[in-house]
mmCIF file of C-alpha atoms in Angstrom:
data_model
loop_
_atom_site.group_PDB
_atom_site.id
_atom_site.type_symbol
_atom_site.label_atom_id
_atom_site.label_comp_id
_atom_site.label_asym_id
_atom_site.label_seq_id
_atom_site.Cartn_x
_atom_site.Cartn_y
_atom_site.Cartn_z
ATOM 1 C CA MET A 1 88.001 138.034 79.628
ATOM 2 C CA SER A 2 85.256 140.459 80.272
ATOM 3 C CA GLU A 3 83.999 141.175 83.763
ATOM 4 C CA ALA A 4 80.475 142.098 84.729
ATOM 5 C CA PHE A 5 78.691 144.606 82.577
ATOM 6 C CA ASP A 6 80.301 148.133 82.610
ATOM 7 C CA TRP A 7 77.296 150.371 83.542
ATOM 8 C CA ASP A 8 79.666 153.356 83.118
ATOM 9 C CA ILE A 9 79.670 152.721 79.317
ATOM 10 C CA LEU A 10 76.157 154.006 79.049
ATOM 11 C CA HIS A 11 77.404 157.488 79.841
ATOM 12 C CA ARG A 12 80.226 157.516 77.284
ATOM 13 C CA ARG A 13 79.479 159.780 74.260
ATOM 14 C CA SER A 14 80.735 157.794 71.342
ATOM 15 C CA ALA A 15 79.130 155.528 68.771
ATOM 16 C CA MET A 16 81.528 152.587 69.835
ATOM 17 C CA ALA A 17 80.364 152.981 73.368
ATOM 18 C CA MET A 18 76.809 152.693 72.423
ATOM 19 C CA VAL A 19 77.484 149.679 70.219
ATOM 20 C CA ARG A 20 79.552 147.912 72.978
ATOM 21 C CA GLY A 21 76.943 148.933 75.652
ATOM 22 C CA GLN A 22 74.300 147.261 73.534
ATOM 23 C CA LEU A 23 76.397 144.080 73.102
ATOM 24 C CA GLY A 24 77.410 144.039 76.734
ATOM 25 C CA PHE A 25 73.809 144.546 78.112
ATOM 26 C CA SER A 26 72.449 141.900 75.680
ATOM 27 C CA TRP A 27 75.022 139.442 76.585
ATOM 28 C CA MET A 28 74.456 139.987 80.363
ATOM 29 C CA VAL A 29 70.740 139.291 80.002
ATOM 30 C CA LEU A 30 71.226 136.125 77.731
ATOM 31 C CA SER A 31 74.130 134.771 79.732
ATOM 32 C CA GLY A 32 72.055 135.140 83.003
ATOM 33 C CA ARG A 33 69.345 132.935 81.323
ATOM 34 C CA LEU A 34 71.980 130.510 79.983
ATOM 35 C CA ALA A 35 73.440 129.916 83.226
ATOM 36 C CA GLN A 36 70.288 127.972 84.132
ATOM 37 C CA LEU A 37 70.065 125.901 80.991
ATOM 38 C CA THR A 38 69.739 122.185 81.385
ATOM 39 C CA ASP A 39 70.426 119.445 78.858
ATOM 40 C CA ASP A 40 66.649 118.893 78.544
ATOM 41 C CA GLN A 41 66.025 122.396 77.493
ATOM 42 C CA TYR A 42 69.181 122.411 75.408
ATOM 43 C CA PHE A 43 67.972 119.549 73.101
ATOM 44 C CA TRP A 44 64.211 120.012 73.473
ATOM 45 C CA ARG A 45 62.603 120.121 69.995
ATOM 46 C CA PRO A 46 59.575 122.206 69.656
ATOM 47 C CA SER A 47 58.679 120.221 66.618
ATOM 48 C CA SER A 48 59.977 117.023 65.242
ATOM 49 C CA GLU A 49 61.528 118.897 62.299
ATOM 50 C CA ALA A 50 63.619 121.223 64.522
ATOM 51 C CA LEU A 51 67.155 121.688 63.433
ATOM 52 C CA THR A 52 69.485 120.598 66.225
ATOM 53 C CA VAL A 53 73.051 119.659 67.257
ATOM 54 C CA VAL A 54 73.594 115.746 66.753
ATOM 55 C CA ARG A 55 76.371 113.391 66.691
ATOM 56 C CA ARG A 56 77.959 113.570 63.188
ATOM 57 C CA HIS A 57 76.489 110.199 62.021
ATOM 58 C CA TYR A 58 72.862 111.493 62.739
ATOM 59 C CA ALA A 59 73.126 114.665 60.642
ATOM 60 C CA GLY A 60 70.570 113.091 58.201
ATOM 61 C CA GLN A 61 69.680 115.056 55.022
ATOM 62 C CA PHE A 62 71.308 118.131 56.274
ATOM 63 C CA ARG A 63 74.734 119.409 55.873
ATOM 64 C CA SER A 64 77.046 119.254 59.123
ATOM 65 C CA LEU A 65 78.532 122.206 60.512
ATOM 66 C CA GLY A 66 81.341 121.557 63.062
ATOM 67 C CA SER A 67 84.754 119.751 63.119
ATOM 68 C CA GLY A 68 84.116 117.116 65.781
ATOM 69 C CA GLU A 69 81.733 114.447 67.002
ATOM 70 C CA TRP A 70 79.109 116.748 67.559
ATOM 71 C CA VAL A 71 77.636 118.887 64.637
ATOM 72 C CA ALA A 72 74.799 121.341 63.798
ATOM 73 C CA GLN A 73 72.395 120.332 61.183
ATOM 74 C CA TRP A 74 72.858 122.994 58.537
ATOM 75 C CA PRO A 75 70.032 123.602 55.865
ATOM 76 C CA ASP A 76 70.980 124.303 52.189
ATOM 77 C CA GLU A 77 68.817 127.245 51.911
ATOM 78 C CA PRO A 78 69.858 130.444 53.604
ATOM 79 C CA ASP A 79 66.559 131.586 54.752
ATOM 80 C CA HIS A 80 65.464 128.230 56.298
ATOM 81 C CA ARG A 81 62.394 129.022 58.409
ATOM 82 C CA GLY A 82 61.963 125.678 60.306
ATOM 83 C CA PRO A 83 62.139 125.568 63.993
ATOM 84 C CA ARG A 84 65.431 125.140 65.861
ATOM 85 C CA THR A 85 66.432 123.909 69.302
ATOM 86 C CA ILE A 86 68.400 125.834 71.880
ATOM 87 C CA ALA A 87 71.463 123.701 70.923
ATOM 88 C CA TRP A 88 71.222 124.757 67.220
ATOM 89 C CA LEU A 89 70.965 128.422 68.217
ATOM 90 C CA ILE A 90 73.819 128.198 70.692
ATOM 91 C CA ALA A 91 76.018 126.364 67.920
ATOM 92 C CA HIS A 92 75.079 129.214 65.412
ATOM 93 C CA LEU A 93 75.896 131.978 67.694
ATOM 94 C CA THR A 94 79.076 130.288 68.693
ATOM 95 C CA GLU A 95 80.336 129.770 65.076
ATOM 96 C CA THR A 96 79.492 133.353 64.312
ATOM 97 C CA PHE A 97 81.318 134.919 67.139
ATOM 98 C CA PHE A 98 84.238 132.571 66.667
ATOM 99 C CA GLU A 99 84.537 133.208 62.818
ATOM 100 C CA ARG A 100 84.391 136.865 63.262
ATOM 101 C CA TRP A 101 86.906 136.924 66.003
ATOM 102 C CA GLU A 102 89.296 134.599 64.045
ATOM 103 C CA TRP A 103 89.151 136.713 60.898
ATOM 104 C CA THR A 104 89.401 140.190 62.637
ATOM 105 C CA PHE A 105 91.651 139.546 65.494
ATOM 106 C CA GLY A 106 92.936 135.815 64.986
ATOM 107 C CA ALA A 107 95.212 134.104 62.626
ATOM 108 C CA SER A 108 92.420 134.319 59.779
ATOM 109 C CA ALA A 109 92.970 130.447 59.233
ATOM 110 C CA GLN A 110 89.958 128.710 60.421
ATOM 111 C CA GLY A 111 86.225 129.247 59.503
ATOM 112 C CA ARG A 112 82.754 128.375 60.733
ATOM 113 C CA ALA A 113 83.258 124.628 59.806
ATOM 114 C CA ASP A 114 86.334 124.212 62.089
ATOM 115 C CA ILE A 115 84.225 125.143 65.241
ATOM 116 C CA THR A 116 83.995 122.511 67.935
ATOM 117 C CA LEU A 117 80.360 121.982 69.052
ATOM 118 C CA HIS A 118 79.166 120.301 72.305
ATOM 119 C CA GLY A 119 76.523 117.660 73.156
ATOM 120 C CA ASN A 120 75.678 119.045 76.568
ATOM 121 C CA ALA A 121 74.345 122.504 77.696
ATOM 122 C CA GLN A 122 77.220 123.471 80.161
ATOM 123 C CA ASP A 123 80.022 122.906 77.716
ATOM 124 C CA ALA A 124 78.196 124.614 74.863
ATOM 125 C CA VAL A 125 77.324 127.615 77.182
ATOM 126 C CA ALA A 126 80.923 127.824 78.182
ATOM 127 C CA TRP A 127 82.201 127.685 74.676
ATOM 128 C CA LEU A 128 79.644 130.450 73.607
ATOM 129 C CA THR A 129 80.762 132.577 76.505
ATOM 130 C CA TYR A 130 84.446 132.300 75.494
ATOM 131 C CA TRP A 131 83.907 133.471 72.060
ATOM 132 C CA VAL A 132 81.461 136.260 72.999
ATOM 133 C CA GLU A 133 83.867 137.473 75.672
ATOM 134 C CA ALA A 134 86.843 137.346 73.355
ATOM 135 C CA TRP A 135 85.024 139.286 70.721
ATOM 136 C CA GLN A 136 83.950 141.750 73.432
ATOM 137 C CA ASP A 137 87.364 142.247 74.699
ATOM 138 C CA ALA A 138 88.794 142.584 71.244
ATOM 139 C CA ILE A 139 86.475 145.299 70.090
ATOM 140 C CA ALA A 140 86.955 147.049 73.540
ATOM 141 C CA ALA A 141 90.758 147.332 72.766
ATOM 142 C CA LEU A 142 90.151 149.243 69.476
ATOM 143 C CA ASP A 143 90.735 152.817 68.908
ATOM 144 C CA GLU A 144 87.482 154.638 68.157
ATOM 145 C CA ASP A 145 88.807 155.462 64.555
ATOM 146 C CA GLU A 146 89.388 151.722 63.838
ATOM 147 C CA VAL A 147 85.599 151.178 63.810
ATOM 148 C CA MET A 148 85.479 152.841 60.546
ATOM 149 C CA THR A 149 88.098 150.710 58.963
ATOM 150 C CA VAL A 150 86.893 148.916 55.911
ATOM 151 C CA GLY A 151 87.984 145.415 55.645
ATOM 152 C CA LEU A 152 89.086 144.997 59.236
ATOM 153 C CA SER A 153 87.146 141.807 59.398
ATOM 154 C CA ARG A 154 87.535 139.438 56.439
ATOM 155 C CA ALA A 155 85.202 136.600 57.517
ATOM 156 C CA ASN A 156 83.311 136.980 54.382
ATOM 157 C CA GLU A 157 82.883 139.212 51.400
ATOM 158 C CA LEU A 158 80.193 141.360 53.172
ATOM 159 C CA ASP A 159 82.582 142.025 56.160
ATOM 160 C CA ALA A 160 85.457 142.884 53.930
ATOM 161 C CA GLY A 161 83.666 145.619 52.045
ATOM 162 C CA GLU A 162 82.108 147.462 54.959
ATOM 163 C CA PRO A 163 83.314 149.614 57.803
ATOM 164 C CA PHE A 164 83.962 147.489 60.909
ATOM 165 C CA GLY A 165 81.229 149.168 62.973
ATOM 166 C CA HIS A 166 78.580 147.558 60.777
ATOM 167 C CA VAL A 167 80.203 143.997 61.440
ATOM 168 C CA VAL A 168 79.901 144.775 65.140
ATOM 169 C CA LEU A 169 76.259 145.972 64.854
ATOM 170 C CA ARG A 170 75.390 142.826 62.809
ATOM 171 C CA LEU A 171 76.665 140.540 65.531
ATOM 172 C CA ASN A 172 74.965 142.563 68.202
ATOM 173 C CA ARG A 173 71.768 141.903 66.082
ATOM 174 C CA GLU A 174 72.493 138.175 65.753
ATOM 175 C CA LEU A 175 73.038 138.009 69.643
ATOM 176 C CA ILE A 176 69.715 139.877 70.268
ATOM 177 C CA HIS A 177 67.636 138.025 67.790
ATOM 178 C CA HIS A 178 68.862 134.622 68.505
ATOM 179 C CA GLY A 179 69.147 135.373 72.372
ATOM 180 C CA SER A 180 65.375 136.163 72.351
ATOM 181 C CA GLU A 181 64.673 132.742 70.434
ATOM 182 C CA ILE A 182 66.654 130.918 73.256
ATOM 183 C CA MET A 183 64.880 132.606 76.000
ATOM 184 C CA THR A 184 61.479 132.028 74.177
ATOM 185 C CA LEU A 185 62.230 128.325 73.846
ATOM 186 C CA GLN A 186 63.133 128.170 77.716
ATOM 187 C CA ASP A 187 59.793 129.810 78.383
ATOM 188 C CA LEU A 188 57.927 127.359 75.947
ATOM 189 C CA TYR A 189 59.728 124.442 77.447
ATOM 190 C CA ALA A 190 58.708 125.422 81.019
ATOM 191 C CA VAL A 191 54.960 125.385 80.062
ATOM 192 C CA ALA A 192 55.178 122.415 77.831
ATOM 193 C CA ALA A 193 56.957 120.162 80.502
#
């Protein structure tokens, strides 16, 4: 698995080095904050309607994402703008990195619905860490030319039709976007408590 952030990557002159540097630095910042995540922060709801991770029989009106006892409440509409808990954001990031790794470097047999989710912060952070680092290690092992391979990832129709570098950039964006939401929720929790 990945070690600490490779500062030397910031001096390498290639598109993939820049992409990997962005991912590595963003993950370093977020994982530092996640290392201090408590169960109370993990499940804190900024509003009563916030999507979260629940035991399967409490999913309510939402679809369930996950294969085990714990599932993420998944909205029907793709642009659901309701608030989300840190638990939900971690679950979403985990399934995103898991599915992309599985359909790019793995057996291409499991999808996002097959992911195992967790009912506590420590296990959820460990699982997210596992998949982000598996993704980082796999893309680090690619030749520079492979970044332009169309269809290297087949996680979905969009991935299959574009150069792989776009998939990597999209996952970087997901990590930065949802990572900033997680850190904001941690900050809001601190002042609300």
